[in-house]
Coordinates of C-alpha atoms (C1' of nucleotides) in Angstrom, one line a residue:
Chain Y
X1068 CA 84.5 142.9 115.4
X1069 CA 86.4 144.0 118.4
X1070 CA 89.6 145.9 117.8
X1071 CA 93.1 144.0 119.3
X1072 CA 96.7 143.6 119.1
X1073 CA 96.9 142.8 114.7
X1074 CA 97.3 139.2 115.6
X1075 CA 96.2 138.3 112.1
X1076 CA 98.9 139.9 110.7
X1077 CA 101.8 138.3 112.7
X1078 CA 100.4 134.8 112.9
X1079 CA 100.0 135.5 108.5
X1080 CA 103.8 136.1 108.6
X1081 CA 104.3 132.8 109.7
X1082 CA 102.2 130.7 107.9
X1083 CA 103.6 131.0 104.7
X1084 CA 105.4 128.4 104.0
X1085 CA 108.7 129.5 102.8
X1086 CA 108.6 132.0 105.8
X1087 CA 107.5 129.4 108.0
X1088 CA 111.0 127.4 107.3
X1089 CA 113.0 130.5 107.3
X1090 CA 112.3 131.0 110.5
X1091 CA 112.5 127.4 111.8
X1092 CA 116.1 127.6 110.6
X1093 CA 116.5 130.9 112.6
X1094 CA 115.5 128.7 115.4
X1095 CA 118.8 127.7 116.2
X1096 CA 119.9 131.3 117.6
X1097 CA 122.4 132.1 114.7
X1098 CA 121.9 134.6 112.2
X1099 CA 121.4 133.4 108.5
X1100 CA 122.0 135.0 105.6
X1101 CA 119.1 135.7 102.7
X1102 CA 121.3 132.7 100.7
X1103 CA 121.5 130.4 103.0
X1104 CA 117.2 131.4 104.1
X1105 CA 117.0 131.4 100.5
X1106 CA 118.2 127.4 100.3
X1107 CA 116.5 126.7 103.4
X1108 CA 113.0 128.0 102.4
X1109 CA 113.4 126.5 98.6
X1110 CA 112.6 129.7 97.1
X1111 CA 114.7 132.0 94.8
X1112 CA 117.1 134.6 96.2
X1113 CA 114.4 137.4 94.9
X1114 CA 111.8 135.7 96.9
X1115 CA 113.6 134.8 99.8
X1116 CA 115.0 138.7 100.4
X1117 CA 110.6 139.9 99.3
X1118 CA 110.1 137.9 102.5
X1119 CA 113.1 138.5 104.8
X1120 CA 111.7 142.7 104.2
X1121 CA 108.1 141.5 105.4
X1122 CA 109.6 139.7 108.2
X1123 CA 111.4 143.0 109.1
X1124 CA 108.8 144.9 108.3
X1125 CA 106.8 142.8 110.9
X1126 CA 109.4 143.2 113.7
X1127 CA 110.1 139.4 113.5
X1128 CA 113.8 139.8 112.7
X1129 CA 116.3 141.8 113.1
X1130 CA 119.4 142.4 110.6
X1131 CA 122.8 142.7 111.1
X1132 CA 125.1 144.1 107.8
X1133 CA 128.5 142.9 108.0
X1134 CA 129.9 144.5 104.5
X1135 CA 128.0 142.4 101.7
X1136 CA 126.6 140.0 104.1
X1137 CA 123.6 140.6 105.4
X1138 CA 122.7 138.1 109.1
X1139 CA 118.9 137.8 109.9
X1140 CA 118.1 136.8 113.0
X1141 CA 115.0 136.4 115.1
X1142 CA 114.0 139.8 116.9
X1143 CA 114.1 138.5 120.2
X1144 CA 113.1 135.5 122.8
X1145 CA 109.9 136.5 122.6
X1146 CA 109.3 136.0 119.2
X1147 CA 111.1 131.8 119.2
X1148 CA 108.7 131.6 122.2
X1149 CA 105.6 132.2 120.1
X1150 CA 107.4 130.2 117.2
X1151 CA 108.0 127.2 120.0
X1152 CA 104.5 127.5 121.0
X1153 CA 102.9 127.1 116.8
X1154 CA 105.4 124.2 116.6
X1155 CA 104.1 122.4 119.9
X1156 CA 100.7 122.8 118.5
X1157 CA 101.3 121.5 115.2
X1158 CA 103.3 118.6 116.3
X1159 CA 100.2 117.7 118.8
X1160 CA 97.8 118.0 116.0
X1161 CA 99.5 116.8 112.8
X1162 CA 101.2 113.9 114.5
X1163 CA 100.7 112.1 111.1
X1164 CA 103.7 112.7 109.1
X1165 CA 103.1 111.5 105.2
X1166 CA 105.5 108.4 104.9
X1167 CA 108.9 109.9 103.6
X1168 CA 109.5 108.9 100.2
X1169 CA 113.1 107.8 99.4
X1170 CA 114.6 110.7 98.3
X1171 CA 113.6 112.3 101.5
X1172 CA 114.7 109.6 103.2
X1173 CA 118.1 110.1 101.4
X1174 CA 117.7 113.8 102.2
X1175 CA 117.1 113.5 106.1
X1176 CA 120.6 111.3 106.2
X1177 CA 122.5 113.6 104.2
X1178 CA 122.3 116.3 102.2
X1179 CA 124.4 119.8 101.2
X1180 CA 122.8 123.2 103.4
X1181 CA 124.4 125.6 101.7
X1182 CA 127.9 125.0 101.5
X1183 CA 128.2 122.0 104.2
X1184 CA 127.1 118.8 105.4
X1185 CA 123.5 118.7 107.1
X1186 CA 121.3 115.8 107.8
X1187 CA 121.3 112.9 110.2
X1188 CA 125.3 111.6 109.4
X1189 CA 126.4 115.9 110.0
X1190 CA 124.1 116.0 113.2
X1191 CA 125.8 112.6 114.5
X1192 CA 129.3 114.1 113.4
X1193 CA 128.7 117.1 115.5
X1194 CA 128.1 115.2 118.8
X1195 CA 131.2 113.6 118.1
X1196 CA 133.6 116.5 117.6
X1197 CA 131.9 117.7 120.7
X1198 CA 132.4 114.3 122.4
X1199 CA 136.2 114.1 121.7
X1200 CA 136.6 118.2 122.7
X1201 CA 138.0 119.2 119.3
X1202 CA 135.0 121.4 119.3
X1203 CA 133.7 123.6 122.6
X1204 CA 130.3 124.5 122.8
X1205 CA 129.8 128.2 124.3
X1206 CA 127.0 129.2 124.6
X1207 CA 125.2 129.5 121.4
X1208 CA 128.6 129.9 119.9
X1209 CA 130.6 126.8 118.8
X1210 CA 134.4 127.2 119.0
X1211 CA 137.5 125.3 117.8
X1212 CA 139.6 123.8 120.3
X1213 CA 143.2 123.6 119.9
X1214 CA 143.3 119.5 119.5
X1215 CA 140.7 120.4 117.0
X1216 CA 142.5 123.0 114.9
X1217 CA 145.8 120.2 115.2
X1218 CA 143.0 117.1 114.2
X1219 CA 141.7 118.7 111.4
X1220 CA 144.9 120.1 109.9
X1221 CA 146.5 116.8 110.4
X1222 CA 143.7 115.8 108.1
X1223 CA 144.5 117.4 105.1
X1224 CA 141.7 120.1 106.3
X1225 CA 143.1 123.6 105.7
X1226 CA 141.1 125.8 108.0
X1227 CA 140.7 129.3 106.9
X1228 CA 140.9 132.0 109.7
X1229 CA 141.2 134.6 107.8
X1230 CA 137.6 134.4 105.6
X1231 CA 135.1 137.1 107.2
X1232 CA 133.0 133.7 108.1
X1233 CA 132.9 132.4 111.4
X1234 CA 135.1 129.3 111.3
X1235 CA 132.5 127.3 113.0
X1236 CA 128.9 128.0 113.2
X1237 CA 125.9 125.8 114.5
X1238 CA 123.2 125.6 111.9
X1239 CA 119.2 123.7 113.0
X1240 CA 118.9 121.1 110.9
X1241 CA 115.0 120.4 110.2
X1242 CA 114.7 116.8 110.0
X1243 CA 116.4 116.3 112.9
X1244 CA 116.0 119.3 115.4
X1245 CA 119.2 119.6 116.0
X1246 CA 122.1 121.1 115.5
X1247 CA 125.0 120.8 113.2
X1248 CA 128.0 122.2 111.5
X1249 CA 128.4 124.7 109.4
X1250 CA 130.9 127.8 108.9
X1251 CA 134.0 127.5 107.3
X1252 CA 135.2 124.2 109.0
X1253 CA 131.5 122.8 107.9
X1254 CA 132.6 124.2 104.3
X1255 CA 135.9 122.4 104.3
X1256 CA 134.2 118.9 105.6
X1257 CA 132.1 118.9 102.8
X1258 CA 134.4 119.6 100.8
X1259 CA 136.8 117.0 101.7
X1260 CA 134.0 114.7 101.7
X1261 CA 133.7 115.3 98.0
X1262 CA 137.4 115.6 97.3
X1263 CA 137.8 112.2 98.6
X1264 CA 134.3 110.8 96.8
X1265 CA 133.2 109.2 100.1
X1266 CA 129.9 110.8 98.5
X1267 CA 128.6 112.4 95.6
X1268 CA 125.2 114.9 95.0
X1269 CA 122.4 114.0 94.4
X1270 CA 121.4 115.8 90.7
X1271 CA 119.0 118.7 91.2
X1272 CA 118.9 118.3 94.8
X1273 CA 120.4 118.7 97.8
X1274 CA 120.3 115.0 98.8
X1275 CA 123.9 113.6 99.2
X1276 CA 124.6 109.9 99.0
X1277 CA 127.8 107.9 100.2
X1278 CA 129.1 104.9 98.6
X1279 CA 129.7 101.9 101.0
X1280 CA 133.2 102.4 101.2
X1281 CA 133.2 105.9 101.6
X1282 CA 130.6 106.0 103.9
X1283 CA 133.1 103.4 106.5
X1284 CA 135.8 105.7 105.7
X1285 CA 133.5 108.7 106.4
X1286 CA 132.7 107.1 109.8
X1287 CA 136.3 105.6 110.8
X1288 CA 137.2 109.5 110.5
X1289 CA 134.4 111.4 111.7
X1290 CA 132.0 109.0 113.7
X1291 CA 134.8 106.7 115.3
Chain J
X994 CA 113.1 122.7 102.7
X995 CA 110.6 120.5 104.1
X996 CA 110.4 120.0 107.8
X997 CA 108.2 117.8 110.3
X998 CA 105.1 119.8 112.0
X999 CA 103.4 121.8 109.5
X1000 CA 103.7 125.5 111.3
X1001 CA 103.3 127.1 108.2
X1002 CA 99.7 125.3 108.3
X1003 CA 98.5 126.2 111.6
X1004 CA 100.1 129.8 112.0
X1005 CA 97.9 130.6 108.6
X1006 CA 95.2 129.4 110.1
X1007 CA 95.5 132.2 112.8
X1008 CA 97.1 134.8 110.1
X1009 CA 93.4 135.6 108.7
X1010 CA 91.4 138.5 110.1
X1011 CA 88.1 136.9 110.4
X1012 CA 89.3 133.8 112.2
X1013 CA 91.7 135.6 114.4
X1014 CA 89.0 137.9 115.5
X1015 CA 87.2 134.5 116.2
X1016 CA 90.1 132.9 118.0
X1017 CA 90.4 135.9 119.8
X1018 CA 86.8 136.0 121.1
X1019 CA 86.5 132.6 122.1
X1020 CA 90.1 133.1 124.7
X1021 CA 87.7 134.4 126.8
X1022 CA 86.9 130.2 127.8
X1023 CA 83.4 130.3 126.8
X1024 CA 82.5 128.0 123.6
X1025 CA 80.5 130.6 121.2
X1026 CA 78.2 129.9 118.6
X1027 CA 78.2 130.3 114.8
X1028 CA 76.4 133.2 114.9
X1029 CA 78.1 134.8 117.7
X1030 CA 81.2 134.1 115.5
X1031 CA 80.4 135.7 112.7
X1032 CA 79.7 138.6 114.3
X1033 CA 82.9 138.8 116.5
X1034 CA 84.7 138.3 112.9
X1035 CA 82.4 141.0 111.1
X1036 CA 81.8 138.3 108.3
X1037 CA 78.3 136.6 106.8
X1038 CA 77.6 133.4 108.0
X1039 CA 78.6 131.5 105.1
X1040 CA 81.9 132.8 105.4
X1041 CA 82.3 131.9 109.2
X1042 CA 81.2 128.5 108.8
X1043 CA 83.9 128.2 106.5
X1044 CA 86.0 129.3 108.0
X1045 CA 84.8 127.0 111.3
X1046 CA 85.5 124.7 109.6
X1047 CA 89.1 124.9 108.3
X1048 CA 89.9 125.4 112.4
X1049 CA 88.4 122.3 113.3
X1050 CA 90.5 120.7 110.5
X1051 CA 92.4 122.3 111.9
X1052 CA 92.9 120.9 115.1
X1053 CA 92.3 124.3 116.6
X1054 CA 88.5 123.8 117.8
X1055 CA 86.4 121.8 119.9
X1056 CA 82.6 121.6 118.9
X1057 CA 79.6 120.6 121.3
X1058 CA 76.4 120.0 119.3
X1059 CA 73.4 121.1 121.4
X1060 CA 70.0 120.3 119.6
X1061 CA 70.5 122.8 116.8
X1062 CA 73.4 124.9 118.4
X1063 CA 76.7 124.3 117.8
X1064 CA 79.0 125.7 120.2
X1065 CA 82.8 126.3 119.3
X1066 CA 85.6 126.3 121.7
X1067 CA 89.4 126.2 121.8
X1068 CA 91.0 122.6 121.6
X1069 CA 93.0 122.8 124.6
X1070 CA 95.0 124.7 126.7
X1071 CA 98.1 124.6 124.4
X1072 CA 95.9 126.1 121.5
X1073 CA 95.3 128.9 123.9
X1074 CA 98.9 129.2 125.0
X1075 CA 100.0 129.9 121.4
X1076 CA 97.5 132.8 120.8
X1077 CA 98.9 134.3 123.9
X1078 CA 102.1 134.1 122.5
X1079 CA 100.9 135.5 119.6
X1080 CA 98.9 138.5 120.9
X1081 CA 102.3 138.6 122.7
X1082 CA 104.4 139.3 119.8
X1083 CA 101.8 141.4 118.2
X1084 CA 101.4 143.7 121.6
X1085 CA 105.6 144.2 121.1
X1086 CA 106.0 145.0 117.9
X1087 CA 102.5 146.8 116.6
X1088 CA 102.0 150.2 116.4
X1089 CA 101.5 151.3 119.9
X1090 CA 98.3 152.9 120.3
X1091 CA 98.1 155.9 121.7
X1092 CA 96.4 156.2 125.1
X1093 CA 95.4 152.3 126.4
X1094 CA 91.8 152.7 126.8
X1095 CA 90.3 152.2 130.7
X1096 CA 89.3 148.6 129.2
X1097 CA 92.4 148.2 127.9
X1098 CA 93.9 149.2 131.5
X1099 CA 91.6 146.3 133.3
X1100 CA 92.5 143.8 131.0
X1101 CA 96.1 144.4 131.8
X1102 CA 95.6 144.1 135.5
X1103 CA 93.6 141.2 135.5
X1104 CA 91.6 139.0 132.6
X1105 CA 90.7 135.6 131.6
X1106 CA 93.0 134.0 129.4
X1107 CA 91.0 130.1 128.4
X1108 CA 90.0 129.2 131.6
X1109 CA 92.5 131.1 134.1
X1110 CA 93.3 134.1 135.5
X1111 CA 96.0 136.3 133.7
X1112 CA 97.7 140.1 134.0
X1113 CA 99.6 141.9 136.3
X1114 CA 97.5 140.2 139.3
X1115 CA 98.2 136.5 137.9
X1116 CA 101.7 137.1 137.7
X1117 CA 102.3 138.8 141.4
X1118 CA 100.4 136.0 142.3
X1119 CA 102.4 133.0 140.8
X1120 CA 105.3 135.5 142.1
X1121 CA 104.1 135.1 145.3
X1122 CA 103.0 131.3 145.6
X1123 CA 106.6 130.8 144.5
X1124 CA 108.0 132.7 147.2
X1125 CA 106.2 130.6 149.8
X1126 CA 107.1 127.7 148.9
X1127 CA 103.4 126.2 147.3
X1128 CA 104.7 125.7 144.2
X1129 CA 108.3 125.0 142.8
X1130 CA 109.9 126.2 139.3
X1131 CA 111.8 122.9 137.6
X1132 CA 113.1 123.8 134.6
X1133 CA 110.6 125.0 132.6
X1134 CA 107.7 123.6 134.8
X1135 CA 106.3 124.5 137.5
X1136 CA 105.5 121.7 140.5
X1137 CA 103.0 121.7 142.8
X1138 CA 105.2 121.4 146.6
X1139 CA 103.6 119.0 148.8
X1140 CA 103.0 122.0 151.5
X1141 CA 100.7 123.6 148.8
X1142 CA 98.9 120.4 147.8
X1143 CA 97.5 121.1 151.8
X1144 CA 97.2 124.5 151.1
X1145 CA 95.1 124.8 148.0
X1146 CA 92.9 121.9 149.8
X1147 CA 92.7 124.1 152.6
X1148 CA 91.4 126.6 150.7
X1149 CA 88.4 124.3 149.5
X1150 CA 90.6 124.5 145.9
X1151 CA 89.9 121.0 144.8
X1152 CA 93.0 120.1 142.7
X1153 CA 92.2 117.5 140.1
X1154 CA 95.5 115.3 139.8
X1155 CA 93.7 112.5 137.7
X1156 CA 92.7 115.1 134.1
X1157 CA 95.3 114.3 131.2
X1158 CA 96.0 118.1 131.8
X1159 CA 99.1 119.0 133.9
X1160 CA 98.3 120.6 137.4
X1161 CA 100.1 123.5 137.0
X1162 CA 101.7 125.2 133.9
X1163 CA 103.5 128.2 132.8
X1164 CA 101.0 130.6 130.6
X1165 CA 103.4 133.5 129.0
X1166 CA 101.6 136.6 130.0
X1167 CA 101.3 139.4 126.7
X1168 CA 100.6 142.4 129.2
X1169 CA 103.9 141.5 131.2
X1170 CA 106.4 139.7 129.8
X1171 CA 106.0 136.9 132.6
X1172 CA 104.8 134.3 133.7
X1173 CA 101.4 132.9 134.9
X1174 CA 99.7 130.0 136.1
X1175 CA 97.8 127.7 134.1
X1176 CA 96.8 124.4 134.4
X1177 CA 94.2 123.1 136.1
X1178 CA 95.3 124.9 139.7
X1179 CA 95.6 127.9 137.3
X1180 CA 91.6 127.1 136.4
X1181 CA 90.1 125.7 139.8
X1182 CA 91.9 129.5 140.9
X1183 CA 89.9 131.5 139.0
X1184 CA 86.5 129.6 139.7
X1185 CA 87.0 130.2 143.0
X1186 CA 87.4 133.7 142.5
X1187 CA 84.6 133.5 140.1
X1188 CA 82.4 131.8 143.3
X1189 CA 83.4 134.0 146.1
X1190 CA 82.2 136.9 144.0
X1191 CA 85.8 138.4 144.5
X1192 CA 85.2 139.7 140.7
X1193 CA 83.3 139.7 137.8
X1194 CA 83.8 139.1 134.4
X1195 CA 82.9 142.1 132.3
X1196 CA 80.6 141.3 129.4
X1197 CA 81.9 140.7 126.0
X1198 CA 85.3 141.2 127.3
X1199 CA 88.0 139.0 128.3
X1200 CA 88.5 141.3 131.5
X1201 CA 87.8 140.9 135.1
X1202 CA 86.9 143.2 137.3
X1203 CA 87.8 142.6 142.0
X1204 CA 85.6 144.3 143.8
X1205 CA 87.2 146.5 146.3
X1206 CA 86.6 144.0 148.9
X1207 CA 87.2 141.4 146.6
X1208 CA 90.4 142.9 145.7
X1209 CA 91.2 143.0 149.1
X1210 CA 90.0 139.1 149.9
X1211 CA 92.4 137.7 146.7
X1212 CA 95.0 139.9 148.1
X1213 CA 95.2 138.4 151.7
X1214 CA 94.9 135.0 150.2
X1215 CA 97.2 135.0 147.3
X1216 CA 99.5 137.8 147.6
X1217 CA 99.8 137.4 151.1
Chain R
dA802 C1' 52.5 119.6 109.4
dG803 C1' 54.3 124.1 108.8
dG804 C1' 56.9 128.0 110.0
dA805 C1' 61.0 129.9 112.3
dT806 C1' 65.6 129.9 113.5
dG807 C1' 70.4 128.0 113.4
dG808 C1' 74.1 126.2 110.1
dT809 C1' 76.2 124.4 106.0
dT810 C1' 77.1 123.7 101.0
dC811 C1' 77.4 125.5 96.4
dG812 C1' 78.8 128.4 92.8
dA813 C1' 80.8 132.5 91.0
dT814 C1' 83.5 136.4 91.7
dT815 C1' 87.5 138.9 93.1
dG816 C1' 91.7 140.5 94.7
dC817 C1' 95.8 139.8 97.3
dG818 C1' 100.1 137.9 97.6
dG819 C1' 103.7 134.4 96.4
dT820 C1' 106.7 133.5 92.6
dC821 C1' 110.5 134.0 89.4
dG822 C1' 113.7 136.3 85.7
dA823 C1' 116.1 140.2 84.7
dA824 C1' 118.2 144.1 86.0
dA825 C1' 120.0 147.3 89.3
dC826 C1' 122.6 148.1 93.4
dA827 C1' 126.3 147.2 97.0
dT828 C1' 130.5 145.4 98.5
dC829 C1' 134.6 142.9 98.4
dC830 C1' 138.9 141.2 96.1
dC831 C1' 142.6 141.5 93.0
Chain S
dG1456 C1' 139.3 150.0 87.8
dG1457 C1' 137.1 145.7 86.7
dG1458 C1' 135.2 141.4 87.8
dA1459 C1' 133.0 138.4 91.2
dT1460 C1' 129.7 137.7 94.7
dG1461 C1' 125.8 138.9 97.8
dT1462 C1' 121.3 141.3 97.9
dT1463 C1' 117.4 144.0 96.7
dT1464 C1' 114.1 146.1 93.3
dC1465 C1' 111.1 145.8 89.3
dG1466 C1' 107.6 143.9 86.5
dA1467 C1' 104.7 140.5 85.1
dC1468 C1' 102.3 136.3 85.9
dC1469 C1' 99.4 133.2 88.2
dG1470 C1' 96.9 130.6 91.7
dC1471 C1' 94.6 130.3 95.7
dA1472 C1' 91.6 131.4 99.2
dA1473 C1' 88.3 134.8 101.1
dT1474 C1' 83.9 136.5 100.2
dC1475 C1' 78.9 136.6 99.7
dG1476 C1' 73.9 135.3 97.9
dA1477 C1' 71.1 131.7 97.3
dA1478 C1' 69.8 127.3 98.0
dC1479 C1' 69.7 123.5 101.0
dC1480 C1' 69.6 120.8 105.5
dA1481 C1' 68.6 120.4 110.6
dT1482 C1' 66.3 121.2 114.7
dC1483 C1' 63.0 123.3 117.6
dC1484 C1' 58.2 125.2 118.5
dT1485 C1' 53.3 125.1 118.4

DNA sequence: AGGATGGTTCGATTGCGGTCGAAACATCCC
DNA sequence: GGGATGTTTCGACCGCAATCGAACCATCCT
């Protein structure tokens, strides 16, 4: 039994499972809060923040108070580079994913993270926005272009500066590895995607489901 | 929630003692027995072969049945590149221990990591074989440059282009925070180094040892 | 065949750690 | 101040997996 680095106790840290998926969402580079890791991991806001301490604890994070809010993030390069590395070895051993049942399916289209859009329909909307410049990408920062803050207003989509949020943030999105949108802006979206009943939630769950017609008007706005 | 490559699985099956300890003790390259196991982890045998097990279910082991042996070894390269990033992330954040012991100090110049050389010697040596032009960084990768294809042969290096393994590959190094080179240039290497007697590997350790004139040989040829 | 050595399976025990509800604490907003 | 929201602490519960001894299987040796 020869005495090393504890790598026991770091690689235990990650493999539980709602730590696991906290930290796959912090894989995007932006700090979450315990809610949103809460909602990501599928655990309670009690568990979640019993983790989030053992994560700090372990020097896997790092925390950033902003008044009541509280952004973890992952400690440093170092540590998404180990995280990369378990991920490349999982996806080369478990290729065999168990067949997605239909509310999973449902769920990997769309489905609320938090308080926005995620899934496959947010990820494609993202690249769009991107596409037609009313959003810049900067680094790992996403920013609202002028045309952007005219295009959305213009839509009935009141865009709140003011809120201690970031306007826009970029958020991973685990069934696609991707990102998309989240932040205020990704708040409104949602919430004009509601308004309008282009789609309603799913009961007790996060899966969200268009209706035909809104799902065209959803894409004639967003996707076109 | 749920998310495509089961990390949670495979980072838990490095997060207990006994089988990190085992998982450590087989970096060194060398397939070990179940016996030898057990005794690296400090468990009975019962308990090793247990745990055996789950890491071949894993995906994490290899095992080569010889008449009533049965020798385990890592899976692949990749499996090995995650520990290192492991002991990485366990080296940066754990408790420092006081004084590094004088093995401690010859593991961090110079050790085996799978089946390749790494430390402070690997990395000034991929420095180096970058500077002259033998290899070439692309993106992520590394390249081997047509000039060190003739090289490398020159050296009597036999370069295997046909395995399923890449030629050459970035290994994060724990000791520095850089890179080294893996791969199967990365392995031919170290056999050579291994044949010419330029060092030795010490016994139950993942360390190697130049000879002074050793030291001096590898110096002229690779740091050159 | 019989004994010795290497490994695995079985069964029972045990303790650690993940989980949540309720309550406490902190901060913001009006 | 008072109410709302974000977050942590507390306490209790429960399940799972790590552990070992003993029995069982496999292979080698003579």
């Amino acid at each position: 039994m020869r005495e090393g680095p504890d790598i026991a106790r770091i690689a235990s840290l990650v493999g539980d499972p709602a730590r696991a998926n906290m930290l796959n969402a912090l894989m995007g580079g932006t700090a979450l809060t315990a809610t949103e890791l809460a909602l990501e991991a599928g655990v309670s806001l009690p568990t979640a923040s019993s983790h989030l301490s053992k994560l700090m604890e372990g020097g896997l994070l790092t925390l950033a108070s902003q008044g009541r809010h509280r952004y973890y993030g992952l400690a440093s390069a170092q540590v998404a580079g180990m995280i990369e590395a378990i991920i490349g070895v999982a996806e080369a051993v478990g290729p065999k994913r168990v067949r997605p049942g239909p509310r999973d399916a449902a769920m990997r289209v769309a489905r609320v993270c938090y308080d926005h859009l995620a899934g496959e329909q947010a990820v494609a909307m993202l690249d769009r926005l991107f596409d037609r410049k009313l959003l810049l990408r900067e680094d790992n920062e996403i920013r609202l272009a002028p045309a952007g803050a005219s295009h959305f207003t213009a839509l009935g989509i009141d865009i709140d500066r003011k809120a201690r949020r970031p306007v826009c943030r970029a958020c991973l999105d685990w069934s696609v590895r991707r990102s998309h949108l989240a932040g205020t802006l990704g708040a409104a979206i949602l919430d004009k995607i509601i308004a309008e009943k282009w789609a309603r939630r799913e009961k007790d769950s996060r899966a969200v489901v268009f209706s035909p017609t809104g799902r065209q008007a959803f894409e004639k706005v967003f996707l076109a």
